Amino acid sequence: MEEIKFHQANITQLEIKNVLNILNSGWLTTGPIVKKFENNFLKLFKKKFYCSAVNSCTSGLFLALKSIGIGKNDEVITTDLTFTSTVSSIYHCGAKPIIVDIDSNTFNISFESIKKKITKKTKCIIVVHYAGLPADIEKIYRYAKKRNIKVIEDAAHCLPTLFKGNYIGENYSDATVFSFYATKTLTTGEGGLVLSKNKKIIDYIKLNSLHGINKNTYDRYIKIKKNSKYDVINAGYKFNLTDLSASIGLAQLKLLKKNYLLRKKIAQIYFKYLKHHLIELPKKDDFEKKNSWHLFVIKVTKSKKKTRDGLVKHLINKKIGTSIHYVPIHRHSFWKKKLKISNKNFPNTEKAYNEILSLPIYPNLKKVQVKRIIKEIINYLN
Ligand SMILES: Cc1ncc(COP(=O)(O)O)c(C=O)c1O
């Protein structure tokens, strides 16, 4: 029986050629290829933006929060259904993460729950667009702006998510952070990028992702005519993306649309054939919100004999990989203790957690494989 992995990166000869060029070039770390990648990334957006590539979405979120002055005594609101780093980035700034429940229809952060948690200490809201489906970002941003609260988008799942015809990040936040982690829709192996209209935010991130040094390393070592002296003007971090990684990103940017269409096609097959009374499918695209289809998350309604966990076991036996996004923040021992939160505070996430299942969806997944996944799900549920 052929194994169907939950995820497999789509690497073409273009990525391989780009990496070989870097290996042969004599310059492996941050330099001209990162710059080129940043410039090409900015071409996705209609308005004038600035951006800084970093070594992960996690470090990008952290620096974005620092750049807007988040620190001790501040509160930052975010969703319960996310990866731990959305929350740890707040925690490492010295601020208090305020975790709120999700909207059970979309799995995105609940606007009503946000409103209940606003205090004088609320300085920022981090909005995650779960699985690639846009959250109610316009509503949240307008509400936050009136109260002088900043909004950062955790766009780890969002290439290319569209809200009202524009890419996520275009209109409704102070900064947007993307992930180029190995499983993401655009990968550099590990990597991330912060996008903002505010040059000060990006200047802060550029400076502090490379030690707080006022001159970049490439200029110091390679441009011989330039003065190689430098000054440390802040106690920065080591969060830079390398040219090696950016060279993969350059190729992946070229394939962004093609890979999106291939994932969309897989989503359409799931929509067409995955039909069962115990299964609920994700929200379909509509005029306003278009999913990137980074994840295809189904809900398995518990019945007397059938459960989500039973389905996972069945699929493992059939050599089909799946995943659960995510174990909610309130269920992790560290956050539970540190933030004094429990199941009772998050009825929607708690329910979702027992029902959600992420199915394989990636460009090189074949139609026959998708059909086999569907067949095995139906076999189990019947
Ligand atoms: C919603 C969300 N935010 C942040 C991250 C962190 O991304 P990275 O691994 O690039 O730091 C992830 C990674 O899976 C994620 O899913």
Short mmCIF file of C-alpha atoms and ligand atoms in Angstrom, two decimals:
data_model
loop_
_atom_site.label_atom_id
_atom_site.label_comp_id
_atom_site.label_asym_id
_atom_site.label_seq_id
_atom_site.Cartn_x
_atom_site.Cartn_y
_atom_site.Cartn_z
CA MET A 1 0.00 0.00 0.00
CA GLU A 2 1.45 3.34 -1.07
CA GLU A 3 1.94 5.86 1.74
CA ILE A 4 0.25 9.24 1.42
CA LYS A 5 2.14 11.78 3.50
CA PHE A 6 0.36 14.63 5.28
CA HIS A 7 2.77 17.04 3.63
CA GLN A 8 5.52 17.03 1.07
CA ALA A 9 7.36 20.16 -0.11
CA ASN A 10 7.07 20.91 -3.79
CA ILE A 11 10.68 21.49 -4.84
CA THR A 12 11.45 21.90 -8.53
CA GLN A 13 14.67 22.12 -10.54
CA LEU A 14 14.39 25.92 -10.20
CA GLU A 15 14.91 25.85 -6.40
CA ILE A 16 17.77 23.36 -6.84
CA LYS A 17 19.45 25.52 -9.49
CA ASN A 18 19.09 28.65 -7.32
CA VAL A 19 20.62 26.92 -4.29
CA LEU A 20 23.52 25.60 -6.35
CA ASN A 21 24.18 29.10 -7.65
CA ILE A 22 24.41 30.39 -4.08
CA LEU A 23 26.66 27.52 -3.00
CA ASN A 24 28.97 28.33 -5.90
CA SER A 25 28.86 32.09 -5.32
CA GLY A 26 31.02 32.23 -2.22
CA TRP A 27 28.41 34.18 -0.19
CA LEU A 28 25.91 32.10 1.80
CA THR A 29 24.36 34.38 4.39
CA THR A 30 22.25 37.58 4.21
CA GLY A 31 23.08 39.60 1.11
CA PRO A 32 21.81 40.53 -2.36
CA ILE A 33 19.51 37.51 -2.77
CA VAL A 34 17.56 38.36 0.38
CA LYS A 35 17.16 41.90 -0.97
CA LYS A 36 15.95 40.53 -4.33
CA PHE A 37 13.51 38.20 -2.57
CA GLU A 38 12.14 41.11 -0.50
CA ASN A 39 11.75 43.27 -3.61
CA ASN A 40 9.97 40.50 -5.53
CA PHE A 41 7.70 39.78 -2.55
CA LEU A 42 6.65 43.45 -2.42
CA LYS A 43 5.45 43.16 -6.04
CA LEU A 44 2.48 41.10 -4.76
CA PHE A 45 1.03 44.24 -3.18
CA LYS A 46 -0.70 47.17 -4.84
CA LYS A 47 0.24 49.83 -2.26
CA LYS A 48 3.69 51.01 -1.23
CA PHE A 49 5.04 48.69 1.44
CA TYR A 50 8.30 47.96 3.20
CA CYS A 51 9.39 44.52 4.31
CA SER A 52 12.09 42.67 6.14
CA ALA A 53 12.82 38.99 5.67
CA VAL A 54 13.60 37.14 8.91
CA ASN A 55 14.48 33.57 9.87
CA SER A 56 10.93 32.62 10.96
CA CYS A 57 7.42 33.91 11.43
CA THR A 58 8.00 33.47 15.17
CA SER A 59 10.91 35.91 15.24
CA GLY A 60 8.99 38.23 12.89
CA LEU A 61 6.00 38.33 15.25
CA PHE A 62 8.28 39.03 18.20
CA LEU A 63 10.13 41.86 16.43
CA ALA A 64 6.89 43.32 15.06
CA LEU A 65 5.51 43.52 18.61
CA LYS A 66 8.77 45.06 19.89
CA SER A 67 8.77 47.57 17.03
CA ILE A 68 5.43 48.99 18.17
CA GLY A 69 6.65 49.22 21.75
CA ILE A 70 4.88 46.20 23.31
CA GLY A 71 6.37 45.40 26.71
CA LYS A 72 5.73 45.03 30.41
CA ASN A 73 2.21 45.86 31.66
CA ASP A 74 0.75 45.61 28.15
CA GLU A 75 -1.92 43.13 27.12
CA VAL A 76 -2.07 41.57 23.65
CA ILE A 77 -5.20 39.66 22.59
CA THR A 78 -5.00 36.63 20.34
CA THR A 79 -6.81 33.42 19.45
CA ASP A 80 -6.86 30.12 21.35
CA LEU A 81 -6.64 28.08 18.13
CA THR A 82 -3.12 28.84 16.98
CA PHE A 83 0.46 27.65 17.13
CA THR A 84 2.29 28.37 20.37
CA SER A 85 4.59 30.97 18.82
CA THR A 86 1.75 33.46 18.26
CA VAL A 87 1.50 33.50 22.04
CA SER A 88 5.17 33.06 22.99
CA SER A 89 6.10 36.09 20.88
CA ILE A 90 3.84 38.18 23.16
CA TYR A 91 5.19 36.51 26.29
CA HIS A 92 8.84 37.08 25.32
CA CYS A 93 8.13 40.82 24.95
CA GLY A 94 7.20 40.83 28.63
CA ALA A 95 3.53 41.51 27.84
CA LYS A 96 0.52 39.44 28.90
CA PRO A 97 -1.14 37.25 26.26
CA ILE A 98 -4.93 37.41 26.53
CA ILE A 99 -6.35 34.33 24.84
CA VAL A 100 -9.89 34.40 23.44
CA ASP A 101 -12.29 31.87 21.97
CA ILE A 102 -12.93 31.24 18.27
CA ASP A 103 -15.95 31.61 16.04
CA SER A 104 -17.14 28.02 15.60
CA ASN A 105 -18.13 28.51 11.95
CA THR A 106 -14.77 29.74 10.72
CA PHE A 107 -12.32 28.69 13.50
CA ASN A 108 -11.01 32.25 13.37
CA ILE A 109 -10.77 34.59 16.36
CA SER A 110 -14.21 35.69 17.57
CA PHE A 111 -14.83 39.43 17.28
CA GLU A 112 -17.35 39.25 20.14
CA SER A 113 -14.77 37.56 22.39
CA ILE A 114 -12.20 40.23 21.57
CA LYS A 115 -14.62 42.99 22.59
CA LYS A 116 -15.17 41.38 25.98
CA LYS A 117 -11.44 41.29 26.74
CA ILE A 118 -10.49 44.89 25.89
CA THR A 119 -9.06 46.76 28.88
CA LYS A 120 -7.01 49.92 29.36
CA LYS A 121 -3.93 47.73 29.06
CA THR A 122 -4.84 46.29 25.62
CA LYS A 123 -2.17 47.54 23.20
CA CYS A 124 -2.43 45.11 20.34
CA ILE A 125 -4.48 42.30 18.77
CA ILE A 126 -2.77 39.52 16.81
CA VAL A 127 -5.19 38.16 14.23
CA VAL A 128 -4.41 34.69 12.85
CA HIS A 129 -6.09 33.80 9.56
CA TYR A 130 -6.64 30.16 10.46
CA ALA A 131 -5.85 27.59 7.75
CA GLY A 132 -5.70 30.40 5.17
CA LEU A 133 -9.28 31.67 5.58
CA PRO A 134 -9.44 35.43 6.25
CA ALA A 135 -10.64 36.39 9.72
CA ASP A 136 -12.99 39.38 10.21
CA ILE A 137 -9.97 41.60 9.80
CA GLU A 138 -11.68 44.76 8.55
CA LYS A 139 -14.14 44.79 11.46
CA ILE A 140 -11.41 44.07 14.01
CA TYR A 141 -9.06 46.70 12.57
CA ARG A 142 -11.71 49.44 12.51
CA TYR A 143 -12.71 48.61 16.10
CA ALA A 144 -9.05 48.60 17.25
CA LYS A 145 -8.11 51.85 15.47
CA LYS A 146 -10.90 53.75 17.25
CA ARG A 147 -9.34 52.65 20.55
CA ASN A 148 -5.73 53.28 19.56
CA ILE A 149 -4.98 49.56 19.63
CA LYS A 150 -2.51 48.14 17.10
CA VAL A 151 -3.27 45.11 14.90
CA ILE A 152 -0.70 42.58 13.74
CA GLU A 153 -1.70 39.84 11.31
CA ASP A 154 -0.21 36.40 11.82
CA ALA A 155 -0.32 35.47 8.15
CA ALA A 156 1.59 32.20 8.53
CA HIS A 157 -1.11 30.44 6.44
CA CYS A 158 -1.87 33.25 4.01
CA LEU A 159 0.01 32.93 0.77
CA PRO A 160 -2.08 33.73 -1.17
CA THR A 161 -5.18 34.53 0.89
CA LEU A 162 -7.42 37.24 -0.54
CA PHE A 163 -9.73 39.57 1.36
CA LYS A 164 -11.97 41.71 -0.86
CA GLY A 165 -9.63 41.10 -3.80
CA ASN A 166 -6.41 42.07 -1.99
CA TYR A 167 -3.72 40.00 -0.38
CA ILE A 168 -3.83 39.75 3.40
CA GLY A 169 -1.71 42.57 4.77
CA GLU A 170 -2.79 45.12 2.16
CA ASN A 171 -5.26 47.15 4.24
CA TYR A 172 -6.12 46.20 7.80
CA SER A 173 -3.11 46.00 10.09
CA ASP A 174 -0.01 47.78 11.28
CA ALA A 175 2.21 44.85 10.32
CA THR A 176 1.72 41.43 8.74
CA VAL A 177 3.98 38.46 9.36
CA PHE A 178 4.33 35.52 6.96
CA SER A 179 5.90 32.10 7.54
CA PHE A 180 8.11 30.24 5.06
CA TYR A 181 8.40 27.16 7.27
CA ALA A 182 8.88 23.80 5.50
CA THR A 183 5.16 22.96 5.34
CA LYS A 184 3.93 26.39 4.29
CA THR A 185 2.57 27.37 0.88
CA LEU A 186 5.79 29.23 0.10
CA THR A 187 8.82 27.73 1.80
CA THR A 188 12.44 28.70 2.28
CA GLY A 189 12.99 25.68 4.58
CA GLU A 190 12.79 28.02 7.56
CA GLY A 191 11.98 31.69 7.17
CA GLY A 192 9.53 34.52 7.54
CA LEU A 193 8.85 38.09 6.51
CA VAL A 194 7.36 41.19 8.10
CA LEU A 195 5.41 43.56 5.88
CA SER A 196 4.30 47.07 6.81
CA LYS A 197 3.41 50.46 5.35
CA ASN A 198 5.30 51.97 8.24
CA LYS A 199 8.99 52.34 7.38
CA LYS A 200 9.91 52.81 11.05
CA ILE A 201 8.57 49.32 11.87
CA ILE A 202 10.62 47.72 9.11
CA ASP A 203 13.76 49.75 9.91
CA TYR A 204 13.46 48.52 13.51
CA ILE A 205 13.15 44.92 12.33
CA LYS A 206 16.05 45.17 9.86
CA LEU A 207 18.30 46.61 12.55
CA ASN A 208 17.31 44.21 15.30
CA SER A 209 17.23 41.03 13.25
CA LEU A 210 20.99 41.46 12.79
CA HIS A 211 22.40 42.28 16.24
CA GLY A 212 21.39 45.94 16.27
CA ILE A 213 24.39 46.66 14.02
CA ASN A 214 24.05 49.77 11.88
CA LYS A 215 25.59 48.25 8.74
CA ASN A 216 24.81 44.96 7.05
CA THR A 217 27.41 42.20 6.90
CA TYR A 218 27.44 41.94 3.11
CA ASP A 219 28.38 45.61 2.81
CA ARG A 220 31.16 45.15 5.37
CA TYR A 221 32.74 42.05 3.84
CA ILE A 222 32.04 42.14 0.15
CA LYS A 223 31.88 45.77 -0.93
CA ILE A 224 35.59 46.31 -0.41
CA LYS A 225 35.47 50.01 -1.19
CA LYS A 226 33.05 50.63 1.69
CA ASN A 227 34.27 51.38 5.18
CA SER A 228 34.00 48.13 7.16
CA LYS A 229 33.61 49.81 10.57
CA TYR A 230 30.28 49.37 12.29
CA ASP A 231 28.47 50.41 15.43
CA VAL A 232 26.04 48.50 17.67
CA ILE A 233 23.17 50.85 18.31
CA ASN A 234 20.84 48.38 20.08
CA ALA A 235 21.05 44.97 21.79
CA GLY A 236 19.56 43.19 18.80
CA TYR A 237 18.90 39.54 17.90
CA LYS A 238 20.15 37.06 15.30
CA PHE A 239 17.00 36.58 13.26
CA ASN A 240 18.24 37.15 9.69
CA LEU A 241 17.24 35.12 6.63
CA THR A 242 20.17 33.78 4.57
CA ASP A 243 20.75 34.14 0.83
CA LEU A 244 20.69 30.33 0.70
CA SER A 245 17.10 30.30 2.02
CA ALA A 246 16.05 33.35 0.01
CA SER A 247 17.20 31.64 -3.19
CA ILE A 248 14.63 28.89 -2.53
CA GLY A 249 12.06 31.61 -1.81
CA LEU A 250 12.74 33.34 -5.14
CA ALA A 251 11.87 30.15 -7.02
CA GLN A 252 8.85 29.49 -4.79
CA LEU A 253 7.55 33.02 -5.43
CA LYS A 254 7.52 32.24 -9.15
CA LEU A 255 5.49 29.10 -8.43
CA LEU A 256 3.12 30.76 -5.95
CA LYS A 257 0.12 31.07 -8.28
CA LYS A 258 0.63 27.68 -9.91
CA ASN A 259 0.92 25.93 -6.54
CA TYR A 260 -2.15 27.78 -5.23
CA LEU A 261 -4.22 26.62 -8.22
CA LEU A 262 -3.08 23.03 -7.68
CA ARG A 263 -4.14 23.16 -3.99
CA LYS A 264 -7.43 24.79 -4.96
CA LYS A 265 -8.08 21.92 -7.36
CA ILE A 266 -7.55 19.42 -4.53
CA ALA A 267 -9.94 21.40 -2.31
CA GLN A 268 -12.51 21.20 -5.12
CA ILE A 269 -12.16 17.39 -5.26
CA TYR A 270 -12.72 17.18 -1.50
CA PHE A 271 -15.77 19.45 -1.83
CA LYS A 272 -17.19 17.37 -4.65
CA TYR A 273 -16.72 13.85 -3.29
CA LEU A 274 -16.27 14.06 0.49
CA LYS A 275 -19.92 13.87 1.48
CA HIS A 276 -21.12 12.23 4.67
CA HIS A 277 -23.59 13.25 7.38
CA LEU A 278 -20.85 13.02 10.04
CA ILE A 279 -18.49 15.34 8.15
CA GLU A 280 -18.55 19.11 7.93
CA LEU A 281 -16.35 20.71 5.27
CA PRO A 282 -14.57 24.07 5.54
CA LYS A 283 -16.19 27.29 4.38
CA LYS A 284 -16.11 27.64 0.60
CA ASP A 285 -14.61 30.73 -1.03
CA ASP A 286 -17.01 33.61 -1.53
CA PHE A 287 -16.76 37.04 -3.10
CA GLU A 288 -15.13 38.58 -0.01
CA LYS A 289 -12.93 35.83 1.39
CA LYS A 290 -10.69 33.53 -0.63
CA ASN A 291 -8.76 30.81 1.19
CA SER A 292 -5.13 30.03 0.34
CA TRP A 293 -6.00 26.36 0.98
CA HIS A 294 -2.90 25.94 3.10
CA LEU A 295 -4.91 23.51 5.24
CA PHE A 296 -8.10 21.59 4.48
CA VAL A 297 -9.71 21.16 7.90
CA ILE A 298 -12.81 18.99 8.24
CA LYS A 299 -15.01 18.52 11.30
CA VAL A 300 -15.92 14.98 12.31
CA THR A 301 -19.09 14.99 14.36
CA LYS A 302 -18.93 12.49 17.18
CA SER A 303 -21.44 9.67 16.92
CA LYS A 304 -21.97 6.56 19.05
CA LYS A 305 -19.33 4.52 17.27
CA LYS A 306 -17.36 6.99 15.18
CA THR A 307 -14.95 9.66 16.34
CA ARG A 308 -12.24 11.90 14.92
CA ASP A 309 -9.59 9.93 16.81
CA GLY A 310 -11.01 6.68 15.45
CA LEU A 311 -10.75 8.11 11.95
CA VAL A 312 -7.13 9.13 12.52
CA LYS A 313 -6.30 5.57 13.60
CA HIS A 314 -8.08 4.11 10.59
CA LEU A 315 -6.17 6.42 8.24
CA ILE A 316 -2.85 5.55 9.89
CA ASN A 317 -3.63 1.87 9.27
CA LYS A 318 -4.26 2.78 5.65
CA LYS A 319 -0.93 4.69 5.51
CA ILE A 320 -2.56 8.09 5.15
CA GLY A 321 -1.08 10.98 7.12
CA THR A 322 -3.26 13.64 8.77
CA SER A 323 -2.71 16.34 11.37
CA ILE A 324 -4.58 18.41 13.95
CA HIS A 325 -4.29 22.18 13.86
CA TYR A 326 -4.02 22.84 16.71
CA VAL A 327 -3.97 21.57 20.23
CA PRO A 328 -5.49 24.83 21.56
CA ILE A 329 -3.34 27.14 23.64
CA HIS A 330 -5.47 26.53 26.75
CA ARG A 331 -4.63 22.80 26.68
CA HIS A 332 -0.83 23.20 26.82
CA SER A 333 0.55 22.73 30.32
CA PHE A 334 2.78 25.83 30.25
CA TRP A 335 0.12 28.26 29.03
CA LYS A 336 -2.57 26.72 31.24
CA LYS A 337 -0.49 27.39 34.34
CA LYS A 338 1.08 30.67 33.29
CA LEU A 339 -2.09 32.33 31.98
CA LYS A 340 -4.47 30.62 34.44
CA ILE A 341 -6.79 29.46 31.69
CA SER A 342 -8.80 26.26 31.32
CA ASN A 343 -11.27 24.40 29.07
CA LYS A 344 -14.22 26.28 30.58
CA ASN A 345 -13.09 29.61 29.15
CA PHE A 346 -13.07 28.33 25.56
CA PRO A 347 -16.20 26.29 24.76
CA ASN A 348 -15.89 26.76 21.00
CA THR A 349 -12.22 25.82 20.74
CA GLU A 350 -12.72 22.95 23.13
CA LYS A 351 -15.49 21.51 20.94
CA ALA A 352 -13.56 22.14 17.73
CA TYR A 353 -10.45 20.49 19.13
CA ASN A 354 -12.25 17.17 19.47
CA GLU A 355 -13.63 17.32 15.93
CA ILE A 356 -11.05 18.90 13.62
CA LEU A 357 -8.83 17.02 11.25
CA SER A 358 -6.44 18.44 8.63
CA LEU A 359 -6.30 16.38 5.45
CA PRO A 360 -3.38 16.27 2.98
CA ILE A 361 -3.42 19.19 0.52
CA TYR A 362 -0.27 20.08 -1.41
CA PRO A 363 0.61 20.68 -5.06
CA ASN A 364 2.15 17.29 -5.81
CA LEU A 365 -0.70 15.30 -4.23
CA LYS A 366 -2.29 13.36 -7.09
CA LYS A 367 -6.00 13.18 -7.85
CA VAL A 368 -6.01 9.39 -7.34
CA GLN A 369 -4.46 9.90 -3.92
CA VAL A 370 -7.13 12.44 -2.95
CA LYS A 371 -9.82 10.00 -4.10
CA ARG A 372 -8.21 7.25 -1.98
CA ILE A 373 -8.21 9.52 1.09
CA ILE A 374 -11.90 10.28 0.53
CA LYS A 375 -12.75 6.62 0.03
CA GLU A 376 -11.02 5.61 3.27
CA ILE A 377 -12.77 8.37 5.26
CA ILE A 378 -16.17 7.26 3.96
CA ASN A 379 -15.30 3.58 4.57
CA TYR A 380 -14.55 4.35 8.20
CA LEU A 381 -17.67 6.46 8.79
CA ASN A 382 -20.14 4.00 7.18
C1 LIG B 1 -0.45 30.34 12.90
C2 LIG B 1 1.04 30.21 12.99
N1 LIG B 1 1.74 31.24 13.45
C3 LIG B 1 3.09 31.19 13.54
C4 LIG B 1 3.78 30.07 13.15
C5 LIG B 1 5.26 30.03 13.28
O1 LIG B 1 5.89 29.99 12.03
P1 LIG B 1 7.46 29.74 11.93
O2 LIG B 1 7.69 28.27 12.03
O3 LIG B 1 7.85 30.30 10.60
O4 LIG B 1 8.10 30.48 13.05
C6 LIG B 1 3.09 28.97 12.65
C7 LIG B 1 3.82 27.77 12.23
O5 LIG B 1 3.35 26.72 11.99
C8 LIG B 1 1.68 29.03 12.57
O6 LIG B 1 0.97 28.01 12.09
#
